[in-house]
Tab-separated table of C-alpha atoms in Angstrom:
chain	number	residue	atom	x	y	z
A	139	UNK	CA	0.000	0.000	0.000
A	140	UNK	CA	2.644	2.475	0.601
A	141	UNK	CA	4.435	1.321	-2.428
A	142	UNK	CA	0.922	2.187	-4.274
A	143	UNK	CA	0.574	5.249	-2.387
A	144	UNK	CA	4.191	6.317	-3.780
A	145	UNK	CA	3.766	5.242	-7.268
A	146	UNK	CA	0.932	7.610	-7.791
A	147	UNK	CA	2.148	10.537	-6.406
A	148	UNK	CA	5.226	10.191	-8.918
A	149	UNK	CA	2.973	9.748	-11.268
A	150	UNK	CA	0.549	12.625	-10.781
A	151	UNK	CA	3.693	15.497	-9.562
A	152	UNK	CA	6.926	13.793	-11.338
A	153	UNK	CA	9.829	11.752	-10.529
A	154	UNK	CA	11.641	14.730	-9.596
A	155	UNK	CA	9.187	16.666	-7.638
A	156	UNK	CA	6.796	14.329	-5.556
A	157	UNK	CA	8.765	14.063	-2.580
A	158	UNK	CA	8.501	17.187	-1.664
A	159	UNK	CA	4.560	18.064	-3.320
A	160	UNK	CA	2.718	16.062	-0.853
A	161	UNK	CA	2.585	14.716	3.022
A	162	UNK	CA	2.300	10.862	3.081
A	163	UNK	CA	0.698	10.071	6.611
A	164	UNK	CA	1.276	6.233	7.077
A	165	UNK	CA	-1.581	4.783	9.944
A	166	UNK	CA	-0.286	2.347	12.219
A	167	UNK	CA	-2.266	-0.851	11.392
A	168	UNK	CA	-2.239	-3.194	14.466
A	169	UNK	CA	-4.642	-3.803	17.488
A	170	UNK	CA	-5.517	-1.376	19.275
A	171	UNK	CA	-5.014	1.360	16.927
A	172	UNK	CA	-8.130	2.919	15.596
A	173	UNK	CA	-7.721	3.426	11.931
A	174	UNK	CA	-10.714	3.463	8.921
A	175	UNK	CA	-8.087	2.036	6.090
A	176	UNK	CA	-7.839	-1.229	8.211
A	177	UNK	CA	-11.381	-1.152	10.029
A	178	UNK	CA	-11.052	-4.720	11.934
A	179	UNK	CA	-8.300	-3.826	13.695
A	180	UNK	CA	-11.160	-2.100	16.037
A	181	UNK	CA	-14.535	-4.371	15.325
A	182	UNK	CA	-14.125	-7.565	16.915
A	183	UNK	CA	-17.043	-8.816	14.694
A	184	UNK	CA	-14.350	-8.616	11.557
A	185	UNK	CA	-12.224	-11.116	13.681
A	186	UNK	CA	-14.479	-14.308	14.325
A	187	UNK	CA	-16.827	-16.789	12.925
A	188	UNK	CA	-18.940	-14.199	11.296
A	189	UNK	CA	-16.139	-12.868	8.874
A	190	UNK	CA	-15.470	-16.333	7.696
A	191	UNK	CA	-18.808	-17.011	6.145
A	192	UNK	CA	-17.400	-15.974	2.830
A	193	UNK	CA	-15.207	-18.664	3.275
A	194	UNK	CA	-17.594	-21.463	4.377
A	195	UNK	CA	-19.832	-20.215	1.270
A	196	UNK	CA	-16.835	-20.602	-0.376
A	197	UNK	CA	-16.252	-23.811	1.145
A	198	UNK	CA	-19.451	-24.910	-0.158
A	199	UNK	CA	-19.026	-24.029	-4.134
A	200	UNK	CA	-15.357	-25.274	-4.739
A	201	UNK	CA	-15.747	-28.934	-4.373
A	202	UNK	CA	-18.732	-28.393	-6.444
A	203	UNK	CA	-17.455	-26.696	-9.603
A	204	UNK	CA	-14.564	-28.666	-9.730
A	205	UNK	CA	-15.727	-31.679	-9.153
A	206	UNK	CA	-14.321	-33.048	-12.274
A	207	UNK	CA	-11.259	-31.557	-12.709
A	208	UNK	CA	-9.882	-32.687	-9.220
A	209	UNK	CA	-9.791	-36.407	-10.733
A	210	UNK	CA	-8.892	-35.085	-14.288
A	211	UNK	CA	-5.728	-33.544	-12.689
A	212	UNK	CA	-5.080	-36.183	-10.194
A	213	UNK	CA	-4.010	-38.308	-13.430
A	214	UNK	CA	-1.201	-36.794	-13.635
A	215	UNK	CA	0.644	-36.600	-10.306
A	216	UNK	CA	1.475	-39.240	-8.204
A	217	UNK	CA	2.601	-39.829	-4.766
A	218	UNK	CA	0.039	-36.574	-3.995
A	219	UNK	CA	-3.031	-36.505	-3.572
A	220	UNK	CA	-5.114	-33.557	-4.616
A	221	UNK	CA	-8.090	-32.380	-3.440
A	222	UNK	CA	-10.347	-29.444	-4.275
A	223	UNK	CA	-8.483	-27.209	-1.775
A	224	UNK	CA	-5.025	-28.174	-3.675
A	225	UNK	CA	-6.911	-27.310	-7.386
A	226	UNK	CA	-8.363	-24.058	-6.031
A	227	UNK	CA	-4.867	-23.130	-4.852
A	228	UNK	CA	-3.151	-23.294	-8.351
A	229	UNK	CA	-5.893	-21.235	-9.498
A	230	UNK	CA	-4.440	-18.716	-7.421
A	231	UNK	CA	-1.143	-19.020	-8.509
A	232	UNK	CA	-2.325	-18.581	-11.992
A	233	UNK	CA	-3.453	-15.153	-11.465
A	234	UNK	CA	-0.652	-14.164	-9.079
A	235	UNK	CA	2.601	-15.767	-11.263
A	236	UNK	CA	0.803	-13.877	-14.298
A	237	UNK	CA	1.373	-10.628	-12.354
A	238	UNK	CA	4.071	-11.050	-10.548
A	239	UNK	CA	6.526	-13.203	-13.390
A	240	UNK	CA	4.395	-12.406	-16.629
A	241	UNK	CA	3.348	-15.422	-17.194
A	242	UNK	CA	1.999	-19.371	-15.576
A	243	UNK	CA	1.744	-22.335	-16.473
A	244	UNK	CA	-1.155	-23.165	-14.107
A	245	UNK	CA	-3.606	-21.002	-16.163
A	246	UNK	CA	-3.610	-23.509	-19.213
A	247	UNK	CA	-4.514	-26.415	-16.551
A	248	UNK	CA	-8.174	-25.046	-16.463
A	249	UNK	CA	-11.084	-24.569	-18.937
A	250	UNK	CA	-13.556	-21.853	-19.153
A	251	UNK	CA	-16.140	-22.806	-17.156
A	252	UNK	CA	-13.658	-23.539	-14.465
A	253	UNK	CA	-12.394	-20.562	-14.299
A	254	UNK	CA	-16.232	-19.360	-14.049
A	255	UNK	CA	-16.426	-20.961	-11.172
A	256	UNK	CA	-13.163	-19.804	-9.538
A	257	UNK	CA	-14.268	-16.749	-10.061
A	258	UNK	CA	-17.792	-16.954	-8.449
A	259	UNK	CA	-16.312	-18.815	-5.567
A	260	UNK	CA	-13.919	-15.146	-4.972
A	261	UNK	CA	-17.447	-13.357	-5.215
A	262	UNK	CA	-18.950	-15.407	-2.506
A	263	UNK	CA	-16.175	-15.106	-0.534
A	264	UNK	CA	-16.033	-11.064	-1.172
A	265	UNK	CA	-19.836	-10.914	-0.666
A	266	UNK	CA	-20.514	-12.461	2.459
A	267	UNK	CA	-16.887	-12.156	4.505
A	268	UNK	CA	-16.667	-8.445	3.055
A	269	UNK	CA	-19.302	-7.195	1.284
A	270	UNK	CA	-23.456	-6.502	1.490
A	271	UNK	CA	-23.705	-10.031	2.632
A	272	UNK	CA	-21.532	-9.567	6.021
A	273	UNK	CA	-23.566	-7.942	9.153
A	274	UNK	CA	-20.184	-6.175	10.201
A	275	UNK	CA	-18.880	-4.845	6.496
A	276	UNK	CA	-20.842	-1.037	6.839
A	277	UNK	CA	-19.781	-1.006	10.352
A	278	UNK	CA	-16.169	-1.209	9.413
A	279	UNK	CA	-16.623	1.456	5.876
A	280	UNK	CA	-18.567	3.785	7.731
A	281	UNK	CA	-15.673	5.421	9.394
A	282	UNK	CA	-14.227	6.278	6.057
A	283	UNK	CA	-17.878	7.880	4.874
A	284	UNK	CA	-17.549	10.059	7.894
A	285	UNK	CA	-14.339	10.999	6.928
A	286	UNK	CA	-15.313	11.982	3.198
A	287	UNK	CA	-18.542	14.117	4.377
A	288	UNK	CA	-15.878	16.033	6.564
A	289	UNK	CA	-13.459	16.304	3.187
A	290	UNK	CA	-16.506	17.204	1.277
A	291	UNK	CA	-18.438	19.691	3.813
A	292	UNK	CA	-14.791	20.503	5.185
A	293	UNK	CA	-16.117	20.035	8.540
A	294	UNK	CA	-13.922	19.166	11.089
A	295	UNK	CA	-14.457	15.769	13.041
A	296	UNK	CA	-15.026	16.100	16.692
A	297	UNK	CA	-16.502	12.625	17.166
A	298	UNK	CA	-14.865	9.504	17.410
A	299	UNK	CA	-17.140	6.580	18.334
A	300	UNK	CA	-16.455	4.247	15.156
A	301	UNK	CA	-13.100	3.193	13.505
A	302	UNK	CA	-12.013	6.938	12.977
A	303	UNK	CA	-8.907	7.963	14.976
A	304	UNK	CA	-9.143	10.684	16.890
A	305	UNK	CA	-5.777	11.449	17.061
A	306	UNK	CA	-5.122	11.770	13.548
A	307	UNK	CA	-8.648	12.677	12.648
A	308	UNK	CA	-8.448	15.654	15.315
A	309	UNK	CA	-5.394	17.241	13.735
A	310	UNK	CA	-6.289	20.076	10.690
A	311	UNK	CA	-1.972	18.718	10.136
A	312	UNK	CA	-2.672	14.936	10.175
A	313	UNK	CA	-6.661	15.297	8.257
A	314	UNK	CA	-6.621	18.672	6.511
A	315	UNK	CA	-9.671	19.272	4.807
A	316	UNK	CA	-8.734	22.535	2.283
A	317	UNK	CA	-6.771	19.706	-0.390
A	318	UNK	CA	-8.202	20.201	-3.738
A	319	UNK	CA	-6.899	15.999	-3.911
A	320	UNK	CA	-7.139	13.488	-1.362
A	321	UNK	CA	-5.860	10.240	-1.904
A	322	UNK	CA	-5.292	6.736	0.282
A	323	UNK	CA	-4.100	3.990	-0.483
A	324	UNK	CA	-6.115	0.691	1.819
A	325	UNK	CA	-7.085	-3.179	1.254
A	326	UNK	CA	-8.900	-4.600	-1.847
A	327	UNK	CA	-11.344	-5.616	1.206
A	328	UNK	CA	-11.606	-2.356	2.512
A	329	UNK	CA	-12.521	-0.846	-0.874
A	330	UNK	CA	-15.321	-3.415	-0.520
A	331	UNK	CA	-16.584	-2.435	2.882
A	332	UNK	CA	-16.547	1.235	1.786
A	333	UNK	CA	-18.981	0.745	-1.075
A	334	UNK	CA	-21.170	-1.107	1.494
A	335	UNK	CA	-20.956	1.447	3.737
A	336	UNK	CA	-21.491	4.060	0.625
A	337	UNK	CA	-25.118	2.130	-0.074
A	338	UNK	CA	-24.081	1.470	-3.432
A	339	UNK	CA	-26.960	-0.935	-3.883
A	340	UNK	CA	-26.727	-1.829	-8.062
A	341	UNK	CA	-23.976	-4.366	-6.909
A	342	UNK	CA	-26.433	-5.928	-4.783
A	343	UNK	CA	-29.246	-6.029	-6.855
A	344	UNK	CA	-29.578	-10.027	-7.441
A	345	UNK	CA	-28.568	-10.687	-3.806
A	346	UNK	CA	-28.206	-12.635	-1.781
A	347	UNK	CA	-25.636	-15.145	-3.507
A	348	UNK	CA	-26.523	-18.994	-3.935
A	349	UNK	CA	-23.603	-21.381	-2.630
A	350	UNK	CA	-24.571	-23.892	-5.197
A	351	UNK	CA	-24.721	-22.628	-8.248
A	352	UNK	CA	-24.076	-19.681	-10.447
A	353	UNK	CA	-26.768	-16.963	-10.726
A	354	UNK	CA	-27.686	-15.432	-13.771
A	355	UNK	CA	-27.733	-11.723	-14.274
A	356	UNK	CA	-24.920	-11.744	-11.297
A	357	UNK	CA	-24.534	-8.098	-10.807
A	358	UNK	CA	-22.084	-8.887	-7.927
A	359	UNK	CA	-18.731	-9.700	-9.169
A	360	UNK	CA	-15.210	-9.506	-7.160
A	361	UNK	CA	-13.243	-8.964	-10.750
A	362	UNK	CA	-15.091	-5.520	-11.067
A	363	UNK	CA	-15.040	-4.375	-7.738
A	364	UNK	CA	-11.531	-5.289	-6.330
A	365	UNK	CA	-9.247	-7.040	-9.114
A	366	UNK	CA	-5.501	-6.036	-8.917
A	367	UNK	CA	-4.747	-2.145	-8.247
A	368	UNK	CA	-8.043	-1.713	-7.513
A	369	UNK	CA	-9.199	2.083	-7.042
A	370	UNK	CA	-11.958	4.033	-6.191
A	371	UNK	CA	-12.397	7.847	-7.378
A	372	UNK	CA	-14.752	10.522	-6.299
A	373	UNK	CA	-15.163	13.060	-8.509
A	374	UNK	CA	-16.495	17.094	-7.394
A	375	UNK	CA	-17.418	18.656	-10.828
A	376	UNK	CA	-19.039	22.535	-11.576
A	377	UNK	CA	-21.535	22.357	-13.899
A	378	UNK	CA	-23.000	25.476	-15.453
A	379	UNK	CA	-26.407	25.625	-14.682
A	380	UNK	CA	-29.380	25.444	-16.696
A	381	UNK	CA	-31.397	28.194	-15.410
A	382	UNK	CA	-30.957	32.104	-15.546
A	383	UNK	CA	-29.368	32.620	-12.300
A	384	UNK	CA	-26.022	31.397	-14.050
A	385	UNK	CA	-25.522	29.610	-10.464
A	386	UNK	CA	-22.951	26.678	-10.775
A	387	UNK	CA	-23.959	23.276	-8.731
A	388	UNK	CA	-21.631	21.280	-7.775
A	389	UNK	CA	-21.821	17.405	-8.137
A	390	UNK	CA	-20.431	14.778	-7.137
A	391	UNK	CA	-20.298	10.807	-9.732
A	392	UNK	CA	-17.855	7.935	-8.318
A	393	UNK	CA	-15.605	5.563	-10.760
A	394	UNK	CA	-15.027	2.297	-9.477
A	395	UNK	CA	-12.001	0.493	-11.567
A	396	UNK	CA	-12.916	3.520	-14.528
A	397	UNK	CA	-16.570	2.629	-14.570
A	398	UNK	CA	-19.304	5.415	-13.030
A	399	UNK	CA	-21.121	3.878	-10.107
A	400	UNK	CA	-25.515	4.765	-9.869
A	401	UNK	CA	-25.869	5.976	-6.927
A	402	UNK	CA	-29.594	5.337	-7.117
A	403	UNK	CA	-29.043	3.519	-3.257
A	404	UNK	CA	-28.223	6.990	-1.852
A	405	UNK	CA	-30.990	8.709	-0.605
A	406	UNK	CA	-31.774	12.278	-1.834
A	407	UNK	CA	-29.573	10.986	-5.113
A	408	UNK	CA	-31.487	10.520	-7.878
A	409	UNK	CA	-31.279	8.338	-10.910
A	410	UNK	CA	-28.720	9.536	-13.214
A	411	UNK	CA	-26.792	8.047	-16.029
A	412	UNK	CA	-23.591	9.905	-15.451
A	413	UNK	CA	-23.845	8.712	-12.259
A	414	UNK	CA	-23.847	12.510	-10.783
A	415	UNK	CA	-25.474	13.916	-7.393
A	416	UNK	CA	-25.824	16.910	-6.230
A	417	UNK	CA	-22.891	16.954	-3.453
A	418	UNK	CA	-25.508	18.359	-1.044
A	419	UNK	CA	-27.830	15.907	-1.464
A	420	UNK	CA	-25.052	12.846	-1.509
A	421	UNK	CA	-23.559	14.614	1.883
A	422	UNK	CA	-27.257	14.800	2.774
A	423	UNK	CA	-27.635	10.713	2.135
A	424	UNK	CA	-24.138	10.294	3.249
A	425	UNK	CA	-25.476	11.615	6.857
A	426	UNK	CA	-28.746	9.806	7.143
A	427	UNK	CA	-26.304	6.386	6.283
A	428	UNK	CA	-24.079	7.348	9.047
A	429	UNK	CA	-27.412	7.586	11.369
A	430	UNK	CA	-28.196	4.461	10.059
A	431	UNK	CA	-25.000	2.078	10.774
A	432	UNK	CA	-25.240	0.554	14.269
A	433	UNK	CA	-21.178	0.413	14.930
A	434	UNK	CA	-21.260	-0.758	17.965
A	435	UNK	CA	-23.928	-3.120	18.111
A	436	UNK	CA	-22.811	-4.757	14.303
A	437	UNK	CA	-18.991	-4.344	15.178
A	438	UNK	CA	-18.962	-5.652	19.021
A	439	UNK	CA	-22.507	-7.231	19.792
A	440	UNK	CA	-22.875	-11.084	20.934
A	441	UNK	CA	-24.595	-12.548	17.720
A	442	UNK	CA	-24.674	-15.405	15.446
A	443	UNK	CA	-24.589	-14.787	11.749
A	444	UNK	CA	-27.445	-15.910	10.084
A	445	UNK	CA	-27.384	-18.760	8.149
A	446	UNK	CA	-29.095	-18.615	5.279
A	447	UNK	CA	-27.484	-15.462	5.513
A	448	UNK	CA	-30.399	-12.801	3.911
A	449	UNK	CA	-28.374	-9.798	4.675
A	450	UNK	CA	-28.094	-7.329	1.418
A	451	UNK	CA	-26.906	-3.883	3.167
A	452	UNK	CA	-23.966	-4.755	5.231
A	453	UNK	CA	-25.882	-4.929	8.866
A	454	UNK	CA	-26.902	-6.762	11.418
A	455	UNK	CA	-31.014	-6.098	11.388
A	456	UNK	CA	-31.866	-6.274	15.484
């Protein structure tokens, strides 16, 4: 992440100038430090049985899309035997020897409609350990909304009750809020407990996911939402206005991985093709979310995750 967080500021002020064009703040990220780019380190909920649903779910769909290539590989090796675990894993390494050497070998071993099913067993996992599907995912992004409504409304923060750190958060050094850019550089996770948190609801729209089969119209799909170098970008725009008063509004659209996000789940944010709101009205939804998000109950209550698991908003319904 710091390597990311480096790489772009070379990119956007030069190689000769962006050490000295910006302040990197690096947040510790370790127990007992509150910090909204690495949420669980302060919701126990993020830390138990009910974060690794996504993984039972999971659990459930790999030994059942590759139930024949576990014996069609197995041909091939002996002394070892494989199981759906072992063919999952060299999945993996296809995708991670292709970025990090260029190329793999493993990524011939698989058909199509394998790798279908790889990738639907990454969107269960994303959907119910740390997306729309979890009860504790807005709980942990909903530190980070508070912190954009005080970027966008440059309103200082003066309470601290959820992942935000007060220490940092406190400071007009350490959280200035007059930056015409902000950047920050998190998890691929995080990114997904944001959007939850945001009420982006068009990713959710054919929720919850099956564990047994592949959905059709699957509007919820880990490759879109946090493939390699994921990134997230909110965008303030003037727009002259339409009427005689020559007033500009100001807007506000959000590009997930390039592509504009609806934000027809916000409240007060109405249906747009360009994906813009009004940035009053978004801060105004953004605030009525915030109301919304039970931190403490979703992040540190005594509860069982329910299983069928009907959640579709990222909280834990009393």
């Amino acid at each position: 992440m710091v390597d990311s967080a480096l790489n772009f500021a070379a990119g956007f002020f030069g190689v000769q100038q962006y050490q000295d064009s910006y302040h990197q703040l690096i947040i510790i990220e370790d127990d007992g430090f509150n910090n909204t780019l690495a949420p669980w380190t302060t919701c126990p909920n993020a830390n138990n049985d009910i974060e690794n649903i996504g993984y039972l779910a999971s659990g459930n769909w790999t030994p059942i899309y590759l139930k024949d290539t576990v014996p069609r590989l197995q041909r091939y090796l002996k002394g070892v035997e494989l199981d759906a675990s072992d063919v999952r894993s060299m999945q993996d390494l296809c995708a991670y020897e292709t970025v990090a050497l260029g190329y793999s070998a493993f990524c011939e071993l698989f058909t199509e409609d394998e790798w279908k099913g790889y990738e639907y067993a990454f969107d269960l996992e994303l959907w119910y350990s740390f997306g729309p599907g979890n009860p504790a995912s807005a709980a942990q992004g909903i530190g980070y909304v508070q912190e954009l409504v005080a970027r966008l409304t440059q309103t200082p923060l003066t309470e601290f009750s959820t992942s935000l750190n007060g220490t940092l958060d406190g400071s007009n050094v350490t959280f200035p809020l007059n930056q015409p850019i902000f950047v920050d550089a998190t998890h691929d996770t995080v990114i997904s407990v944001i959007l939850v948190a945001l009420n982006f609801t068009t990713m959710a729209a054919n929720g919850p996911l099956p564990v047994d089969h592949i959905p059709k119209h699957q509007t919820y799909t880990g490759q879109h939402i946090t493939p390699f170098a994921s990134n997230l970008v909110g965008q303030v725009l003037s727009c002259p206005a339409k009427d005689k008063s020559h007033k500009k509004e100001s807007y506000i659209r959000f590009l997930l991985n390039d592509g504009v996000v609806p934000l027809t789940g916000v409240t007060h944010c109405s249906d747009s093709k360009d994906g813009l709101c009004l940035v009053d009205d978004f801060v105004k939804g953004m605030k009525q979310r915030i109301a919304e998000v039970d931190f403490d109950y979703d992040c540190y209550a005594n509860y069982t995750a329910p299983w069928p698991d009907y959640i579709i908003d990222g909280r834990m319904h009393k």
